[in-house]
Short mmCIF file of C-alpha atoms in Angstrom, two decimals:
data_model
loop_
_atom_site.label_atom_id
_atom_site.label_comp_id
_atom_site.label_asym_id
_atom_site.label_seq_id
_atom_site.Cartn_x
_atom_site.Cartn_y
_atom_site.Cartn_z
CA UNK M 656 0.00 0.00 0.00
CA UNK M 657 1.41 3.36 -1.02
CA UNK M 658 1.52 6.51 1.04
CA UNK M 659 -1.84 7.65 -0.30
CA UNK M 660 -3.41 4.36 0.63
CA UNK M 661 -1.97 4.61 4.14
CA UNK M 662 -3.44 8.07 4.63
CA UNK M 663 -6.83 6.85 3.38
CA UNK M 664 -6.66 3.92 5.76
CA UNK M 665 -5.78 6.10 8.74
CA UNK M 666 -8.56 8.53 7.89
CA UNK M 667 -11.23 5.88 7.40
CA UNK M 668 -10.47 3.70 10.41
CA UNK M 669 -9.95 6.61 12.77
CA UNK M 670 -13.27 8.03 11.53
CA UNK M 671 -14.96 4.78 12.45
CA UNK M 672 -13.39 4.84 15.91
CA UNK M 673 -13.53 8.50 16.92
CA UNK M 674 -15.96 9.99 14.39
CA UNK M 675 -18.95 9.57 16.75
CA UNK M 676 -16.99 11.37 19.49
CA UNK M 677 -16.27 14.27 17.13
CA UNK M 678 -19.96 14.45 16.20
CA UNK M 679 -20.94 14.60 19.87
CA UNK M 680 -18.33 17.30 20.55
CA UNK M 681 -19.76 19.44 17.75
CA UNK M 682 -23.40 19.05 18.79
CA UNK M 683 -22.75 19.41 22.53
CA UNK M 684 -20.60 22.48 21.84
CA UNK M 685 -23.58 24.00 20.06
CA UNK M 686 -25.72 23.49 23.18
CA UNK M 687 -23.04 24.98 25.45
CA UNK M 688 -23.07 28.25 23.50
CA UNK M 689 -26.52 29.00 24.93
CA UNK M 690 -26.71 26.92 28.11
CA UNK M 691 -23.36 26.84 29.95
CA UNK M 692 -22.46 24.41 32.70
CA UNK M 693 -24.21 25.44 35.95
CA UNK M 694 -22.23 27.28 38.60
CA UNK M 695 -22.63 29.76 41.43
CA UNK M 696 -21.20 33.04 40.19
CA UNK M 697 -19.89 35.60 42.64
CA UNK M 698 -22.84 38.00 42.06
CA UNK M 699 -25.26 35.09 42.59
CA UNK M 700 -23.51 34.11 45.81
CA UNK M 701 -23.74 37.66 47.17
CA UNK M 702 -27.40 37.90 46.12
CA UNK M 703 -28.30 34.88 48.24
CA UNK M 704 -25.94 35.54 51.18
CA UNK M 705 -27.13 37.07 54.44
CA UNK M 706 -25.62 40.20 55.99
CA UNK M 707 -23.41 39.79 59.06
CA UNK M 708 -24.55 41.45 62.27
CA UNK M 709 -21.72 43.76 63.36
CA UNK M 710 -22.84 43.62 66.99
CA UNK M 711 -22.73 39.84 67.32
CA UNK M 712 -20.59 38.84 64.38
CA UNK M 713 -17.81 36.82 65.84
CA UNK M 714 -14.93 36.35 68.23
CA UNK M 715 -11.72 38.37 68.07
CA UNK M 716 -9.67 37.91 64.93
CA UNK M 717 -6.71 36.49 66.86
CA UNK M 718 -8.86 33.75 68.37
CA UNK M 719 -10.43 32.96 65.02
CA UNK M 720 -7.06 32.58 63.31
CA UNK M 721 -5.82 30.38 66.13
CA UNK M 722 -8.95 28.22 65.85
CA UNK M 723 -8.59 27.54 62.12
CA UNK M 724 -4.79 27.40 61.88
CA UNK M 725 -3.29 24.21 60.40
CA UNK M 726 0.24 23.07 59.53
CA UNK M 727 -0.33 23.75 55.80
CA UNK M 728 -0.76 27.46 56.56
CA UNK M 729 -3.63 29.93 56.07
CA UNK M 730 -3.69 31.82 52.78
CA UNK M 731 -6.82 33.88 53.48
CA UNK M 732 -9.77 34.02 55.87
CA UNK M 733 -13.43 34.73 55.12
CA UNK M 734 -16.30 35.22 57.58
CA UNK M 735 -19.76 34.61 56.13
CA UNK M 736 -23.24 33.84 57.36
CA UNK M 737 -24.42 30.22 57.13
CA UNK M 738 -27.93 29.51 58.32
CA UNK M 739 -27.97 32.67 60.42
CA UNK M 740 -24.65 31.92 62.16
CA UNK M 741 -21.22 33.37 61.33
CA UNK M 742 -18.69 30.91 59.96
CA UNK M 743 -14.94 31.56 59.62
CA UNK M 744 -13.67 29.85 56.46
CA UNK M 745 -9.92 29.40 56.05
CA UNK M 746 -8.39 28.87 52.61
CA UNK M 747 -5.10 27.01 53.07
CA UNK M 748 -2.00 27.24 50.93
CA UNK M 749 -2.43 23.68 49.67
CA UNK M 750 -5.93 24.42 48.32
CA UNK M 751 -7.90 22.78 51.12
CA UNK M 752 -10.43 24.59 53.30
CA UNK M 753 -11.45 24.48 56.94
CA UNK M 754 -14.05 26.28 59.00
CA UNK M 755 -15.08 27.11 62.54
CA UNK M 756 -18.23 28.71 63.88
CA UNK M 757 -17.48 32.39 64.30
CA UNK M 758 -19.22 32.66 67.67
CA UNK M 759 -18.13 29.45 69.47
CA UNK M 760 -14.99 28.66 67.40
CA UNK M 761 -16.00 24.99 67.28
CA UNK M 762 -15.22 23.12 64.02
CA UNK M 763 -17.97 23.22 61.42
CA UNK M 764 -17.12 19.86 59.83
CA UNK M 765 -18.82 17.51 59.68
CA UNK M 766 -21.61 19.92 58.81
CA UNK M 767 -24.77 18.46 60.43
CA UNK M 768 -28.00 17.89 58.52
CA UNK M 769 -29.99 20.22 60.80
CA UNK M 770 -27.59 23.09 60.02
CA UNK M 771 -27.77 22.23 56.30
CA UNK M 772 -31.56 22.57 56.45
CA UNK M 773 -31.30 25.97 58.16
CA UNK M 774 -28.69 27.12 55.63
CA UNK M 775 -30.89 26.22 52.66
CA UNK M 776 -33.95 27.84 54.23
CA UNK M 777 -31.91 31.04 54.59
CA UNK M 778 -30.70 31.17 50.99
CA UNK M 779 -33.95 29.90 49.41
CA UNK M 780 -36.80 31.35 51.50
CA UNK M 781 -40.29 30.28 50.57
CA UNK M 782 -39.23 26.96 49.06
CA UNK M 783 -39.92 23.63 50.72
CA UNK M 784 -37.15 21.06 51.08
CA UNK M 785 -38.20 17.94 49.17
CA UNK M 786 -35.12 15.87 49.95
CA UNK M 787 -31.70 16.26 51.48
CA UNK M 788 -28.89 13.74 51.18
CA UNK M 789 -25.15 13.50 51.67
CA UNK M 790 -23.21 12.67 48.49
CA UNK M 791 -19.63 12.46 47.35
CA UNK M 792 -20.39 13.71 43.84
CA UNK M 793 -22.75 13.65 40.90
CA UNK M 794 -22.51 14.91 37.34
CA UNK M 795 -22.81 18.54 38.55
CA UNK M 796 -20.19 18.32 41.32
CA UNK M 797 -17.69 15.76 40.03
CA UNK M 798 -15.09 18.41 39.08
CA UNK M 799 -12.01 18.50 41.30
CA UNK M 800 -12.74 22.06 42.41
CA UNK M 801 -15.33 20.56 44.77
CA UNK M 802 -12.86 18.12 46.35
CA UNK M 803 -12.14 20.34 49.35
CA UNK M 804 -15.86 20.46 50.17
CA UNK M 805 -16.73 16.74 50.06
CA UNK M 806 -18.98 15.19 51.21
CA UNK M 807 -21.66 17.55 49.94
CA UNK M 808 -25.25 18.09 50.96
CA UNK M 809 -27.57 17.86 47.94
CA UNK M 810 -30.89 19.57 48.66
CA UNK M 811 -33.85 19.37 46.26
CA UNK M 812 -36.36 22.21 46.58
CA UNK M 813 -39.93 22.83 45.52
CA UNK M 814 -41.03 25.45 43.05
CA UNK M 815 -40.43 26.45 39.47
CA UNK M 816 -37.49 24.83 37.68
CA UNK M 817 -37.02 22.22 40.47
CA UNK M 818 -33.87 23.87 41.90
CA UNK M 819 -31.17 21.81 43.61
CA UNK M 820 -28.65 23.39 46.00
CA UNK M 821 -25.33 21.87 47.04
CA UNK M 822 -23.70 22.80 50.35
CA UNK M 823 -20.11 22.22 51.40
CA UNK M 824 -19.65 19.54 54.01
CA UNK M 825 -16.57 21.38 55.24
CA UNK M 826 -17.92 24.94 55.56
CA UNK M 827 -21.70 24.80 55.03
CA UNK M 828 -21.50 27.32 52.17
CA UNK M 829 -23.46 27.16 48.94
CA UNK M 830 -21.02 25.79 46.34
CA UNK M 831 -23.29 24.74 43.44
CA UNK M 832 -26.85 25.17 42.23
CA UNK M 833 -28.77 23.79 39.28
CA UNK M 834 -32.22 24.09 37.76
CA UNK M 835 -34.21 21.59 35.72
CA UNK M 836 -33.56 23.68 32.60
CA UNK M 837 -29.79 23.65 33.19
CA UNK M 838 -29.69 19.94 34.04
CA UNK M 839 -31.76 18.96 31.02
CA UNK M 840 -29.71 20.90 28.48
CA UNK M 841 -26.33 20.21 30.04
CA UNK M 842 -26.86 16.46 29.91
CA UNK M 843 -26.76 17.03 26.14
CA UNK M 844 -24.19 19.83 26.42
CA UNK M 845 -21.35 20.11 28.89
CA UNK M 846 -21.73 16.61 30.36
CA UNK M 847 -21.26 15.14 26.86
CA UNK M 848 -18.67 17.66 25.69
CA UNK M 849 -16.40 17.14 28.69
CA UNK M 850 -17.26 13.45 29.20
CA UNK M 851 -18.57 14.14 32.70
CA UNK M 852 -19.55 10.57 33.44
CA UNK M 853 -19.10 10.51 37.22
CA UNK M 854 -17.45 7.06 37.28
CA UNK M 855 -14.89 8.29 34.74
CA UNK M 856 -14.52 11.94 35.76
CA UNK M 857 -13.87 11.18 39.43
CA UNK M 858 -10.80 9.19 38.31
CA UNK M 859 -8.98 12.26 37.06
CA UNK M 860 -5.89 10.52 35.71
CA UNK M 861 -7.93 8.00 33.71
CA UNK M 862 -10.30 10.71 32.43
CA UNK M 863 -7.35 12.88 31.43
CA UNK M 864 -5.64 10.06 29.53
CA UNK M 865 -8.81 8.93 27.75
CA UNK M 866 -9.68 12.40 26.47
CA UNK M 867 -6.07 13.18 25.57
CA UNK M 868 -5.73 10.11 23.35
CA UNK M 869 -9.21 10.30 21.85
CA UNK M 870 -8.64 13.98 21.08
CA UNK M 871 -5.25 13.16 19.58
CA UNK M 872 -6.74 10.44 17.39
CA UNK M 873 -9.45 12.86 16.21
CA UNK M 874 -6.79 15.43 15.35
CA UNK M 875 -4.87 12.86 13.28
CA UNK M 876 -8.12 11.91 11.53
CA UNK M 877 -8.74 15.55 10.65
CA UNK M 878 -5.17 16.03 9.46
CA UNK M 879 -5.38 12.94 7.24
CA UNK M 880 -8.67 14.17 5.81
CA UNK M 881 -7.15 17.56 5.00
CA UNK M 882 -4.27 15.86 3.22
CA UNK M 883 -6.64 13.71 1.18
CA UNK M 884 -8.78 16.72 0.32
CA UNK M 885 -5.78 18.71 -0.92
CA UNK M 886 -4.55 15.73 -2.95
CA UNK M 887 -7.96 15.13 -4.54
CA UNK M 888 -8.41 18.79 -5.40
CA UNK M 889 -4.97 18.89 -7.03
CA UNK M 890 -5.44 15.62 -8.92
CA UNK M 891 -9.07 15.93 -10.01
CA UNK M 892 -9.91 19.63 -9.78
CA UNK M 893 -13.03 21.34 -11.06
CA UNK M 894 -16.23 19.42 -11.65
CA UNK M 895 -14.84 15.95 -11.01
CA UNK M 896 -13.86 16.97 -7.49
CA UNK M 897 -17.49 17.53 -6.44
CA UNK M 898 -19.04 14.49 -8.11
CA UNK M 899 -19.29 10.92 -6.96
CA UNK M 900 -20.17 9.27 -3.69
CA UNK M 901 -18.02 11.56 -1.53
CA UNK M 902 -19.07 14.84 -3.17
CA UNK M 903 -20.98 16.27 -0.20
CA UNK M 904 -18.23 15.30 2.25
CA UNK M 905 -15.64 16.91 0.02
CA UNK M 906 -17.64 20.11 -0.38
CA UNK M 907 -18.05 20.47 3.37
CA UNK M 908 -14.36 19.73 3.79
CA UNK M 909 -13.49 22.38 1.22
CA UNK M 910 -15.65 24.99 2.98
CA UNK M 911 -14.64 24.27 6.56
CA UNK M 912 -12.08 21.46 6.67
CA UNK M 913 -9.17 23.61 7.79
CA UNK M 914 -11.34 25.43 10.30
CA UNK M 915 -12.64 22.12 11.70
CA UNK M 916 -9.07 20.87 12.00
CA UNK M 917 -8.02 24.03 13.85
CA UNK M 918 -11.04 23.74 16.15
CA UNK M 919 -10.19 20.11 16.91
CA UNK M 920 -6.53 20.87 17.61
CA UNK M 921 -7.36 23.80 19.90
CA UNK M 922 -9.93 21.69 21.75
CA UNK M 923 -7.30 18.99 22.18
CA UNK M 924 -5.08 21.61 23.81
CA UNK M 925 -7.66 21.98 26.58
CA UNK M 926 -6.52 18.55 27.78
CA UNK M 927 -2.83 19.46 27.64
CA UNK M 928 -2.43 19.80 31.43
CA UNK M 929 1.29 20.52 31.22
CA UNK M 930 2.19 17.99 28.54
CA UNK M 931 3.25 20.59 25.97
CA UNK M 932 2.50 23.99 27.50
CA UNK M 933 3.16 25.23 31.02
CA UNK M 934 0.12 25.26 33.31
CA UNK M 935 0.39 28.68 34.96
CA UNK M 936 -0.30 27.32 38.43
CA UNK M 937 0.97 29.07 41.55
CA UNK M 938 2.74 26.69 43.94
CA UNK M 939 2.08 26.95 47.68
CA UNK M 940 5.61 28.20 48.34
CA UNK M 941 5.18 30.92 45.70
CA UNK M 942 1.90 32.04 47.24
CA UNK M 943 3.54 32.20 50.65
CA UNK M 944 6.40 34.34 49.29
CA UNK M 945 3.90 36.72 47.65
CA UNK M 946 2.05 37.03 50.95
CA UNK M 947 5.22 37.76 52.89
CA UNK M 948 4.60 34.68 55.02
CA UNK M 949 1.48 32.73 55.88
CA UNK M 950 -1.37 34.43 57.73
CA UNK M 951 -1.26 33.84 61.50
CA UNK M 952 -2.66 35.35 64.69
CA UNK M 953 0.66 37.13 65.25
CA UNK M 954 -0.05 39.30 62.20
CA UNK M 955 -3.02 40.93 63.93
CA UNK M 956 -1.86 41.16 67.54
CA UNK M 957 -3.08 44.34 69.25
CA UNK M 958 -5.26 45.21 66.24
CA UNK M 959 -8.65 44.81 67.90
CA UNK M 960 -9.65 48.41 67.18
CA UNK M 961 -8.90 48.10 63.46
CA UNK M 962 -10.77 44.80 63.28
CA UNK M 963 -13.79 46.34 64.98
CA UNK M 964 -13.65 49.20 62.48
CA UNK M 965 -13.75 46.70 59.61
CA UNK M 966 -16.62 44.72 61.15
CA UNK M 967 -18.71 47.86 61.55
CA UNK M 968 -17.71 49.45 58.23
CA UNK M 969 -20.96 48.54 56.49
CA UNK M 970 -23.61 45.89 55.81
CA UNK M 971 -21.03 43.21 55.01
CA UNK M 972 -21.95 39.88 53.47
CA UNK M 973 -18.33 38.78 53.60
CA UNK M 974 -15.45 39.81 55.82
CA UNK M 975 -12.17 38.79 54.28
CA UNK M 976 -8.66 38.94 55.71
CA UNK M 977 -5.89 38.93 53.10
CA UNK M 978 -2.14 39.28 53.34
CA UNK M 979 0.06 40.59 50.56
CA UNK M 980 3.73 41.58 50.73
CA UNK M 981 3.58 41.46 54.53
CA UNK M 982 0.58 43.81 54.81
CA UNK M 983 -2.69 42.46 56.23
CA UNK M 984 -6.01 43.97 55.21
CA UNK M 985 -9.55 43.38 56.42
CA UNK M 986 -11.90 43.66 53.45
CA UNK M 987 -15.58 44.41 54.06
CA UNK M 988 -17.51 43.19 51.02
CA UNK M 989 -21.13 44.21 50.41
CA UNK M 990 -21.29 42.75 46.89
CA UNK M 991 -19.03 41.54 44.12
CA UNK M 992 -18.12 45.13 43.20
CA UNK M 993 -18.61 47.07 46.47
CA UNK M 994 -16.07 46.81 49.24
CA UNK M 995 -13.81 48.77 51.58
CA UNK M 996 -10.42 47.87 53.05
CA UNK M 997 -8.95 48.50 56.50
CA UNK M 998 -5.24 48.03 57.18
CA UNK M 999 -4.60 45.65 60.07
CA UNK M 1000 -0.81 45.48 59.92
CA UNK M 1001 1.89 46.97 57.72
CA UNK M 1002 2.63 50.41 56.32
CA UNK M 1003 -0.12 50.69 53.71
CA UNK M 1004 -3.18 52.90 53.62
CA UNK M 1005 -6.72 52.09 54.76
CA UNK M 1006 -10.06 52.99 53.19
CA UNK M 1007 -8.98 51.96 49.69
CA UNK M 1008 -11.20 49.92 47.37
CA UNK M 1009 -8.48 47.84 45.70
CA UNK M 1010 -4.99 46.62 46.41
CA UNK M 1011 -2.56 49.27 45.15
CA UNK M 1012 -0.35 48.42 42.17
CA UNK M 1013 2.82 49.22 44.13
CA UNK M 1014 1.96 46.66 46.80
CA UNK M 1015 1.07 44.01 44.24
CA UNK M 1016 4.33 44.67 42.38
CA UNK M 1017 6.28 44.15 45.62
CA UNK M 1018 4.43 40.90 46.30
CA UNK M 1019 5.07 39.54 42.81
CA UNK M 1020 8.71 40.59 43.09
CA UNK M 1021 9.02 38.53 46.27
CA UNK M 1022 7.33 35.61 44.54
CA UNK M 1023 9.64 35.74 41.51
CA UNK M 1024 12.77 36.47 43.53
CA UNK M 1025 13.33 40.03 42.32
CA UNK M 1026 11.26 43.16 41.75
CA UNK M 1027 13.72 44.52 39.20
CA UNK M 1028 12.16 45.37 35.85
CA UNK M 1029 8.58 44.76 36.98
CA UNK M 1030 5.74 46.92 35.70
CA UNK M 1031 2.11 46.81 36.88
CA UNK M 1032 -1.23 47.98 35.55
CA UNK M 1033 -4.83 47.43 36.65
CA UNK M 1034 -7.12 45.79 34.12
CA UNK M 1035 -10.81 46.66 34.27
CA UNK M 1036 -13.80 45.23 32.41
CA UNK M 1037 -13.14 47.68 29.56
CA UNK M 1038 -9.52 46.51 29.28
CA UNK M 1039 -9.94 42.74 29.16
CA UNK M 1040 -6.90 41.14 27.64
CA UNK M 1041 -7.02 38.53 24.93
CA UNK M 1042 -4.58 35.66 25.41
CA UNK M 1043 -5.19 35.26 29.15
CA UNK M 1044 -7.40 33.46 31.62
CA UNK M 1045 -8.70 36.93 32.52
CA UNK M 1046 -11.38 37.15 29.83
CA UNK M 1047 -14.47 37.07 32.03
CA UNK M 1048 -15.76 40.40 33.31
CA UNK M 1049 -16.42 38.69 36.65
CA UNK M 1050 -12.68 38.20 37.11
CA UNK M 1051 -11.68 41.86 36.95
CA UNK M 1052 -10.32 44.25 38.11
CA UNK M 1053 -6.97 42.48 38.05
CA UNK M 1054 -3.48 43.85 38.57
CA UNK M 1055 -1.22 42.51 35.84
CA UNK M 1056 2.49 42.53 36.69
CA UNK M 1057 4.91 42.01 33.82
CA UNK M 1058 8.59 41.16 33.74
CA UNK M 1059 10.23 41.38 30.35
CA UNK M 1060 13.51 39.85 29.25
CA UNK M 1061 14.80 36.33 28.68
CA UNK M 1062 12.58 34.96 31.46
CA UNK M 1063 9.53 37.11 30.68
CA UNK M 1064 6.66 36.48 33.06
CA UNK M 1065 3.15 37.88 33.52
CA UNK M 1066 1.42 37.46 36.88
CA UNK M 1067 -2.27 38.25 37.46
CA UNK M 1068 -3.47 39.24 40.95
CA UNK M 1069 -7.10 39.88 41.92
CA UNK M 1070 -7.14 43.56 42.84
CA UNK M 1071 -10.12 43.07 45.16
CA UNK M 1072 -8.88 40.15 47.29
CA UNK M 1073 -5.11 39.99 46.69
CA UNK M 1074 -5.33 36.38 45.45
CA UNK M 1075 -2.60 35.42 42.96
CA UNK M 1076 -4.51 33.95 40.01
CA UNK M 1077 -2.04 32.82 37.38
CA UNK M 1078 1.50 33.24 36.11
CA UNK M 1079 2.32 33.10 32.43
CA UNK M 1080 5.59 32.46 30.71
CA UNK M 1081 5.82 32.52 26.89
CA UNK M 1082 4.50 28.95 26.73
CA UNK M 1083 1.42 29.75 28.79
CA UNK M 1084 0.69 32.90 26.80
CA UNK M 1085 0.87 30.89 23.57
CA UNK M 1086 -1.53 28.34 25.05
CA UNK M 1087 -4.08 31.06 25.83
CA UNK M 1088 -3.80 32.52 22.36
CA UNK M 1089 -4.31 29.14 20.75
CA UNK M 1090 -7.08 27.81 22.99
CA UNK M 1091 -8.94 31.02 23.84
CA UNK M 1092 -8.55 32.50 20.38
CA UNK M 1093 -9.12 29.44 18.20
CA UNK M 1094 -11.50 27.34 20.30
CA UNK M 1095 -13.54 29.85 22.33
CA UNK M 1096 -13.13 32.69 19.83
CA UNK M 1097 -12.18 35.11 22.58
CA UNK M 1098 -10.79 37.71 20.22
CA UNK M 1099 -11.16 41.49 20.62
CA UNK M 1100 -14.09 42.21 18.28
CA UNK M 1101 -16.12 39.09 19.08
CA UNK M 1102 -15.67 39.49 22.85
CA UNK M 1103 -17.67 42.71 22.55
CA UNK M 1104 -20.34 41.16 20.32
CA UNK M 1105 -21.50 38.06 22.14
CA UNK M 1106 -24.55 37.30 20.00
CA UNK M 1107 -22.50 37.47 16.81
CA UNK M 1108 -19.89 35.23 18.38
CA UNK M 1109 -22.51 32.64 19.36
CA UNK M 1110 -24.14 32.70 15.94
CA UNK M 1111 -20.86 32.23 14.07
CA UNK M 1112 -19.64 29.53 16.45
CA UNK M 1113 -23.02 27.80 16.12
CA UNK M 1114 -22.61 27.70 12.35
CA UNK M 1115 -19.11 26.32 12.88
CA UNK M 1116 -20.44 23.55 15.12
CA UNK M 1117 -23.12 22.63 12.58
CA UNK M 1118 -20.53 22.58 9.81
CA UNK M 1119 -18.33 20.27 11.88
CA UNK M 1120 -21.28 18.00 12.62
CA UNK M 1121 -22.23 17.89 8.94
CA UNK M 1122 -18.65 17.11 7.95
CA UNK M 1123 -18.54 14.24 10.44
CA UNK M 1124 -21.92 12.77 9.47
CA UNK M 1125 -21.13 12.94 5.75
CA UNK M 1126 -17.77 11.28 6.41
CA UNK M 1127 -19.35 8.44 8.37
CA UNK M 1128 -21.97 8.01 5.65
CA UNK M 1129 -19.23 7.85 3.03
CA UNK M 1130 -17.50 5.19 5.11
CA UNK M 1131 -20.69 3.10 5.27
CA UNK M 1132 -21.35 3.51 1.53
CA UNK M 1133 -17.74 3.05 0.43
CA UNK M 1134 -17.19 0.58 -2.43
#
């Protein structure tokens, strides 16, 4: 068999094996354009959260930090209302979470069913609880971002759209919510697109390997098809090229074959996970350097007056304590975009709304080992940057710190909370350009015209589905 025959063989047999998967990716991607995977956004969380009572909020900050301290180190502290009681939630440097009741300082976990019922009644008033059960995961909570909160309380409620709320078993907070509409469409959308079969998805390594190799095989299939298309067009040309049993498949390939190949390759990159491109993750030791040391009770000794000022600063739904470059701030948050900051320790200034660029630059310098050559700017919703994880308006404002040179690095820090979000070397920036630009179409003009973007991507998905179906039909009808 010659080279041409080998390419035909690869294309045909790979189409038989992975063609159905490609078809499902195209159709499920079409659904996802209009019905995304359910989640609790920050504005939604604030809308359902109760306001803390400044008169009976919680114990002193020193005692709270002592109560939730662990060997892995506290990265940040949040105080929120759960079922009418304050809860102090610690985010640790290793990604885990822990919580204590803000009034008694007793551990929250394991979060009891009676408290779960009160918490749901507080965030969903007027709805009756139909069922409540403890689960490890389901299709809507199988992602690893819920690992720190397992086991979860799944609570089914009465009323329109049959809402289901999921509470953390570690903190009691609302971590996920779904409606019948979202569940129905996402079973045909995101659950299919990302292969969110709980038995597979909970085994992250197996899931990662399966999708990586299936995506790679689909990419090879597309590449082989493009080669065959180019060869046929060169050899036959004109009218003969669009006649015969494979005419429709060839016409679709001619119109969108290269685009479908690019879409498949960029989708395959989503499963890279460090294989080719760097991941942009921030290691625990890097976070600790940016903070100027982990957050402890010693950081807020003799700061009772400042803490009381923060507690009484306004109708807070979240009190957050963050440390950056050795300076500790109490952040009183009324909503996702309304907050005030009080300095608890350090030489900074209070009453600001956001972390200052100079402080963030110092923190990133400590994280990278040197502040030399660093520049910083604050990105707002009107300045969203293409080629970055920061493409969602809900993730800004962000302070972007850049270091140019042979080891160029970009670091993104949430200007509201001081959390270090991502670091990008040249490899990571290339990944964002390829995946965000080619797969999600997050490019400057389309980002500002969402309906046009959805319409064009929908046509692309239908073209890919048609190309796949016509190819499978050609395989069945082949001589």
